[in-house]
Short mmCIF file of C-alpha atoms and ligand atoms in Angstrom, two decimals:
data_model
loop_
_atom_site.label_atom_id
_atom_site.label_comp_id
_atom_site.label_asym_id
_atom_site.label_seq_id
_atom_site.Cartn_x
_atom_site.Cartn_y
_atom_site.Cartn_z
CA UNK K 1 -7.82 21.69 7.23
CA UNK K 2 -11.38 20.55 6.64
CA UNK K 3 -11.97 16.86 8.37
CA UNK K 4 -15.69 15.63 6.48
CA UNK K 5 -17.16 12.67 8.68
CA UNK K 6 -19.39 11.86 5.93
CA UNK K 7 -19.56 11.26 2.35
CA UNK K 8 -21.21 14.38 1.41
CA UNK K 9 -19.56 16.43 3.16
CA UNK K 10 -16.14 15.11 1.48
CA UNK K 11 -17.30 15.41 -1.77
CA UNK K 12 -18.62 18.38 -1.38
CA UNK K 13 -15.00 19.71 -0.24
CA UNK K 14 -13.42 17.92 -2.93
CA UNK K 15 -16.09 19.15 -5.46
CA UNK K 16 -15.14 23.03 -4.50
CA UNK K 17 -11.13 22.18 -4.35
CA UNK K 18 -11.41 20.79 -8.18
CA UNK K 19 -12.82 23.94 -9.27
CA UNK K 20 -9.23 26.06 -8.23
CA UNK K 21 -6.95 23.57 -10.15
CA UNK K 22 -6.17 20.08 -10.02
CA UNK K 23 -6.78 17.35 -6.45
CA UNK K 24 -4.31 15.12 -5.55
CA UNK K 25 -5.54 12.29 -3.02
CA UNK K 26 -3.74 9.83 -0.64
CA UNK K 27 -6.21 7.00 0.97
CA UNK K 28 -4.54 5.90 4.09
CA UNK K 29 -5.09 3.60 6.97
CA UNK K 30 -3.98 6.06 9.78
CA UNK K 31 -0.78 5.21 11.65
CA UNK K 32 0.97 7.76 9.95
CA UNK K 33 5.08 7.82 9.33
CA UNK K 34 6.89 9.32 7.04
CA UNK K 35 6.35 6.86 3.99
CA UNK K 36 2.54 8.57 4.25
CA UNK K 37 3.83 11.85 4.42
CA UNK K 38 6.05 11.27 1.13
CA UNK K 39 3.07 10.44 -0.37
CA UNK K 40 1.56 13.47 0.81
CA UNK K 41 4.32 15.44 -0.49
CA UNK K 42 4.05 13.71 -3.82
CA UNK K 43 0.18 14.73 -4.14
CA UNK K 44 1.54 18.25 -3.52
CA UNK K 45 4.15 18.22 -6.11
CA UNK K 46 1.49 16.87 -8.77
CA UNK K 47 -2.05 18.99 -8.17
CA UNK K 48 -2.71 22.03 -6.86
CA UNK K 49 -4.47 20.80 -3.75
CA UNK K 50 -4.46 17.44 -1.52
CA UNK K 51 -6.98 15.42 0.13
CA UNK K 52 -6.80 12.73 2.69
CA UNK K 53 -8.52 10.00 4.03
CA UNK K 54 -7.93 8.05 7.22
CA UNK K 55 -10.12 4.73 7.62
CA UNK K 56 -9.17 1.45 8.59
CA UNK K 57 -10.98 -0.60 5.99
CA UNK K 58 -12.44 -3.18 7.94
CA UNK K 59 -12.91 -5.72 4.64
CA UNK K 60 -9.34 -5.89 3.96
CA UNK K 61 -8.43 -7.54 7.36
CA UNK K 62 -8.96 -11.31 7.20
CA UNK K 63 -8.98 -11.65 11.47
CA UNK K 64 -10.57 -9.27 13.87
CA UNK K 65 -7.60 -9.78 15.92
CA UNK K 66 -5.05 -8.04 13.21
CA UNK K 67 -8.34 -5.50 12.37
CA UNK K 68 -7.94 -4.61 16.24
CA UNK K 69 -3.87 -4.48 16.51
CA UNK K 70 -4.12 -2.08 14.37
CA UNK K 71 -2.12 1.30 15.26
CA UNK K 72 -4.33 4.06 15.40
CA UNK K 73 -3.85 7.64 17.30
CA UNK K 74 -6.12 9.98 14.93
CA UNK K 75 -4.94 13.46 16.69
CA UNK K 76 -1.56 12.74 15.52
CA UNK K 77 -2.98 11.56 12.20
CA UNK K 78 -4.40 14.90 11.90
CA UNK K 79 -1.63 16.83 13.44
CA UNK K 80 0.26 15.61 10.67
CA UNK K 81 -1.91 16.06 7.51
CA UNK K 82 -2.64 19.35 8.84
CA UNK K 83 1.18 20.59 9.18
CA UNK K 84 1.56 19.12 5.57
CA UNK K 85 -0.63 21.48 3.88
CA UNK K 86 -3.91 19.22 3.88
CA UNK K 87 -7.18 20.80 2.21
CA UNK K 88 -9.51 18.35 3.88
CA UNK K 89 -9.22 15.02 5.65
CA UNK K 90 -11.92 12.11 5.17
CA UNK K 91 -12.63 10.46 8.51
CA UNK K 92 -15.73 8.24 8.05
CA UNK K 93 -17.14 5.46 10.35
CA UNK K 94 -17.43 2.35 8.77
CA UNK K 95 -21.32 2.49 8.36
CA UNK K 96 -20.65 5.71 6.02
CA UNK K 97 -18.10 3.63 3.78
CA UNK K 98 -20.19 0.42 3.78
CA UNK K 99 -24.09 1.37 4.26
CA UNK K 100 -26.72 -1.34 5.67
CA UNK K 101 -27.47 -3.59 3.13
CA UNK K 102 -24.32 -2.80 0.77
CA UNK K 103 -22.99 -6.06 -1.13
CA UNK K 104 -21.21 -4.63 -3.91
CA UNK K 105 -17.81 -5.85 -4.44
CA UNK K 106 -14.64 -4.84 -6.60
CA UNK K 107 -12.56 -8.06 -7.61
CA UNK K 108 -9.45 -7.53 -9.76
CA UNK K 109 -9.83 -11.12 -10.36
CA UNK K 110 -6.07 -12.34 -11.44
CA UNK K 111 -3.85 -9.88 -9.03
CA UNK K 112 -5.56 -9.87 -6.50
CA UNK K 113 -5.56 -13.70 -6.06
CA UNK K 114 -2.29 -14.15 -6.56
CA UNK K 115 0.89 -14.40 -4.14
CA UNK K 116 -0.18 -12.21 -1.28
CA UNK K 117 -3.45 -12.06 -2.62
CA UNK K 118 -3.16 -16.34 -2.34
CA UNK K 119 -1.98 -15.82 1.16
CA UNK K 120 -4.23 -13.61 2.00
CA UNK K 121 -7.84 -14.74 0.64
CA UNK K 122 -10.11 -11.82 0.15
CA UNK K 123 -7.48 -8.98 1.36
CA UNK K 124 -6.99 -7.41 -1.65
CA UNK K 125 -11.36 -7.83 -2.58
CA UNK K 126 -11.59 -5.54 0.28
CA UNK K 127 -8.21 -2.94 -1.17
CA UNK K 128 -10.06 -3.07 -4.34
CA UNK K 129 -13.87 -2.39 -3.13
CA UNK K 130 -13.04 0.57 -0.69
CA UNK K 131 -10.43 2.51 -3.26
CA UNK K 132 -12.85 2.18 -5.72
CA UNK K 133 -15.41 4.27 -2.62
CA UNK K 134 -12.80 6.50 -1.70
CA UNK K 135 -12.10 7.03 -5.57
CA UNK K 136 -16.13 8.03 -6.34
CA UNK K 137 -16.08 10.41 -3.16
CA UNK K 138 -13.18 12.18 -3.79
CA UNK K 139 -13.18 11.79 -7.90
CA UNK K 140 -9.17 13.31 -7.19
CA UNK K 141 -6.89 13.92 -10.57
CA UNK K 142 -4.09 12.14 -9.30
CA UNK K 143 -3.49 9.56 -6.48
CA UNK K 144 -0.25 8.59 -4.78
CA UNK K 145 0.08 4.86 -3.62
CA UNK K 146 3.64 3.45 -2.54
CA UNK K 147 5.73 1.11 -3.58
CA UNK K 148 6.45 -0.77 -0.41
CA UNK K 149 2.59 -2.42 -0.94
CA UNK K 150 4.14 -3.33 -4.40
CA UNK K 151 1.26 -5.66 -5.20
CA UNK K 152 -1.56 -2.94 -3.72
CA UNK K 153 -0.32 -0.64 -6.25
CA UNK K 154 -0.24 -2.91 -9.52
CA UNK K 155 -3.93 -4.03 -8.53
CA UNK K 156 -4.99 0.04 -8.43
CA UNK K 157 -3.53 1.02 -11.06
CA UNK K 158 -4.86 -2.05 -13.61
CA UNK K 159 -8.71 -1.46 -11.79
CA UNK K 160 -8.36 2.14 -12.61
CA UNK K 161 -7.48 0.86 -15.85
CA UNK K 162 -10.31 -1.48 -16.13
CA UNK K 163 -13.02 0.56 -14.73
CA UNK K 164 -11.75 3.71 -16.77
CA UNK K 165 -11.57 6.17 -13.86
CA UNK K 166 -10.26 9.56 -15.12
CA UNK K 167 -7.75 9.76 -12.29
CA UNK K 168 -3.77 9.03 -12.58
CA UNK K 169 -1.95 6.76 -10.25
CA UNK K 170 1.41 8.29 -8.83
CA UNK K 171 3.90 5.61 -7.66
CA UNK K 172 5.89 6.51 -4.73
CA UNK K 173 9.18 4.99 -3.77
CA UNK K 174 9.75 2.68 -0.42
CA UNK K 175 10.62 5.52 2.13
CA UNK K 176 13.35 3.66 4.36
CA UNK K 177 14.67 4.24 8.46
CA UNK K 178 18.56 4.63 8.21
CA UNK K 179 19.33 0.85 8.78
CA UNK K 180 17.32 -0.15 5.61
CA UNK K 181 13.83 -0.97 7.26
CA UNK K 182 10.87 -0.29 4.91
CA UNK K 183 8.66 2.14 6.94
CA UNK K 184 5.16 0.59 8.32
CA UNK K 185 2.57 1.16 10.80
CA UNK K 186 3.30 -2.53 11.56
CA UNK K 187 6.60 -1.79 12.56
CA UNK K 188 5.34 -0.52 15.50
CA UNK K 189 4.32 -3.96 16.58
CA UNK K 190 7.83 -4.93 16.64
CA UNK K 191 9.21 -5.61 20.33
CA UNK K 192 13.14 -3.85 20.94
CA UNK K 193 14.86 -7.45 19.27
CA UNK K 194 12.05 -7.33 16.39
CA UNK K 195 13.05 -4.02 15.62
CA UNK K 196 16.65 -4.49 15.73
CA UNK K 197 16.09 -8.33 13.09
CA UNK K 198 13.79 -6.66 10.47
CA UNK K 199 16.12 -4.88 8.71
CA UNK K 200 16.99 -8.58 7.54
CA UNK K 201 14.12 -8.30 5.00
CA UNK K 202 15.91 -5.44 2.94
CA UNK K 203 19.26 -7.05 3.12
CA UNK K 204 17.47 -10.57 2.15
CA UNK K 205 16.39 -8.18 -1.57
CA UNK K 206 19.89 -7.13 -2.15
CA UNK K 207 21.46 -10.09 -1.84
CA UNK K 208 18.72 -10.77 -4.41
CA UNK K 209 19.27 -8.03 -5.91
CA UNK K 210 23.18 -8.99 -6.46
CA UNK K 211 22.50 -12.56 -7.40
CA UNK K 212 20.18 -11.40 -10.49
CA UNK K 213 22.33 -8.31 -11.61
CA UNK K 214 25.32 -10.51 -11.82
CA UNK K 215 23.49 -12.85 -14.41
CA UNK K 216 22.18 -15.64 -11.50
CA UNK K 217 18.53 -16.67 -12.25
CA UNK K 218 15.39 -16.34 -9.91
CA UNK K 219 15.94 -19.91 -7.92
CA UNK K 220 19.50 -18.86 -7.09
CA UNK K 221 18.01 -15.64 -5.80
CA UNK K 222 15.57 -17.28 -3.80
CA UNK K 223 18.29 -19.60 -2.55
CA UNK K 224 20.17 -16.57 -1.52
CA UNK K 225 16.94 -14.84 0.50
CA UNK K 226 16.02 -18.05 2.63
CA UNK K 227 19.88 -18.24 3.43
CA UNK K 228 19.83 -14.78 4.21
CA UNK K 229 16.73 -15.11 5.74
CA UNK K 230 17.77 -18.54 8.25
CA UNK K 231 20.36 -16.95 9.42
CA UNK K 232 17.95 -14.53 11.89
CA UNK K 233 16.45 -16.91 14.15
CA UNK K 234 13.61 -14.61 15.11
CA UNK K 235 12.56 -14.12 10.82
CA UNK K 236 10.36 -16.68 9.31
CA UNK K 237 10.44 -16.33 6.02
CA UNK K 238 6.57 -15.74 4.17
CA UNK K 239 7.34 -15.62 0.91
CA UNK K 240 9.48 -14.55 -2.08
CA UNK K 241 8.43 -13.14 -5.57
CA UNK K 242 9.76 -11.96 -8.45
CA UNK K 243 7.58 -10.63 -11.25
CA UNK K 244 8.03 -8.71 -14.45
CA UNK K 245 7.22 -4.76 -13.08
CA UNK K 246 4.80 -4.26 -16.37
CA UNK K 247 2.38 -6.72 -16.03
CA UNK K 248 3.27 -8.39 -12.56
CA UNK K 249 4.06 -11.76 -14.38
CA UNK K 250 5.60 -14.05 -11.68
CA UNK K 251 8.67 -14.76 -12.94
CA UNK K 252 10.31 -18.56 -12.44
CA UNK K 253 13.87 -18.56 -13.62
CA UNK K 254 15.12 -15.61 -15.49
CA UNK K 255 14.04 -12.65 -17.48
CA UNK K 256 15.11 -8.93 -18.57
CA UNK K 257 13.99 -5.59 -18.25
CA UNK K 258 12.64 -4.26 -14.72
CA UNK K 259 11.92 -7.03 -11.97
CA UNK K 260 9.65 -6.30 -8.57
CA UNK K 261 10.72 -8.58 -6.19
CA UNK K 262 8.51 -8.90 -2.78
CA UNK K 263 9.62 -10.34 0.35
CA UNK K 264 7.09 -10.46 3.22
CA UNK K 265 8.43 -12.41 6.85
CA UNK K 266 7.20 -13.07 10.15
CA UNK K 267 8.76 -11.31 13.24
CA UNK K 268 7.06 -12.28 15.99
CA UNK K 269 3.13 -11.88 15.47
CA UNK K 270 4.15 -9.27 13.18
CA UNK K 271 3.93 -9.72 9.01
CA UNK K 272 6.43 -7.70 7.29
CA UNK K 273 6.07 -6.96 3.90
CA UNK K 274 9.22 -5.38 1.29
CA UNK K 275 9.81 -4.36 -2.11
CA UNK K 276 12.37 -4.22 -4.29
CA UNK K 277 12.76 -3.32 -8.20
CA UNK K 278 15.50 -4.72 -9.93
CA UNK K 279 17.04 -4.09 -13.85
CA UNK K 280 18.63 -6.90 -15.21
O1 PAF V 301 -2.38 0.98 1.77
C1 PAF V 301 -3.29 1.22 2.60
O2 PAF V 301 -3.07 1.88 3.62
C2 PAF V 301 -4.68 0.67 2.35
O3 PAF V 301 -4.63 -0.59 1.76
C3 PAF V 301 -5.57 1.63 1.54
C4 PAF V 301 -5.04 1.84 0.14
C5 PAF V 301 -5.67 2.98 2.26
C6 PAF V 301 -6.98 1.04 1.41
O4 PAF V 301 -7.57 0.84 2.65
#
């Protein structure tokens, strides 16, 4: 596996992997679990070779504090890429992704202000700006996003959309531990009792889930998450969204056809974020 430190050299590797077939690409943060790796395995399934990157985007982290907490252990990063077939691995400093002077900025102006994006002011500026880097470096085919980061992944693929880059988007679905926990890098943060609450944010989505498959609209769902929700003294609950899965229209009462619902809570000093698509 080929690890570039700088933009040329990636490109360069990317440039001579796109003339043997098709490049699949997964931008990641680092941390790496096995919801990464099935996006890794995705890339593999779709293009005939797969590129990484590992960089923790400094712009999309509104506190230096969460920017420092982090998780980060780049050997294992690498270990892992590497033993999933890898061609190359982007590992740039952030003066490579954002040179002196740089103040050029991607806004997807309507989802990326929204819900988390309201929450969150300038997160998903930062998402937007450094995919769109990654994107120009790496010009891959295909790239695999997951679902969990439900809003991440309707904000790619309508800028890739908008800006007309001649790549595809790959969905992935929410890789899961056994007891119904959404796989993060956060959830490392978690202390023991954390760990042991935050499957509550899954079960919160299918009593959701339940209320809006049996014909109950979106307040009674809601109603059904914060109960679910109060009833684990160490969850705060964040927020709660349902929107149509085409076009990420929030949705207030009741609709048909495919539903995302998002559920993020606070454990601790920890933010936990879920996903959940529903047909009604
Ligand atoms: O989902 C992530 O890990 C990050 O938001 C991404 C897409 C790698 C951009 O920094």
């Amino acid at each position: 596996m080929q690890i570039c430190r700088s933009v040329q050299e990636m490109r360069t590797a990317c440039r001579a992997l796109r003339r043997d077939g098709t490049l699949g690409f997964v931008p990641t943060m680092g941390g790496l679990h096995a919801g990464h790796m099935a996006l890794v395995v995705r890339a593999a399934e779709v293009s005939e070779a797969v590129v990484a990157s590992v960089f923790v985007n400094p712009t999309q982290f509104e506190s230096g504090a969460d920017l420092a907490a982090y998780p980060s252990d780049t050997d294992a990063d690498l270990a892992a890429l590497e033993a999933a077939g890898v061609a190359a691995v982007f590992l740039p400093q952030a003066t490579d992704v954002y040179p002196e002077g740089a103040e050029t900025i991607v806004e997807v102006t309507r989802l990326g202000t929204m819900l988390h994006g309201a929450v969150r002011p300038g997160h998903f500026k930062g998402v937007a700006t450094v995919v769109t880097k990654l994107f120009n470096i790496a010009q891959p085919d295909v790239a695999c996003f997951g679902k969990k980061d439900y809003q991440q992944l309707a904000l790619i693929r309508r800028m890739v959309r908008d800006l007309h880059f001649g790549l595809r988007i790959e969905a992935v679905e929410t890789v899961r531990e056994a007891d119904g926990l959404a796989m993060s890098s956060r959830n490392a943060r978690l202390s023991a009792v954390e760990r042991a609450a935050a499957p509550v944010l899954n079960q919160a989505l299918r009593d959701a889930a339940e209320v809006l498959r049996s014909g109950g609209d979106v307040p009674t769902a809601e109603a059904a998450v914060r109960a679910r929700i109060a009833a684990e003294p160490l969850a705060t609950l964040a927020g709660f969204d349902v929107v149509e899965a085409g076009d990420f229209t929030p949705v207030a009462t009741r609709a048909g056809g495919v539903l995302g619902m998002m559920i993020s809570a606070q454990l601790g000093d920890v933010l936990l974020l879920d996903q959940m698509e529903v047909s009604v």
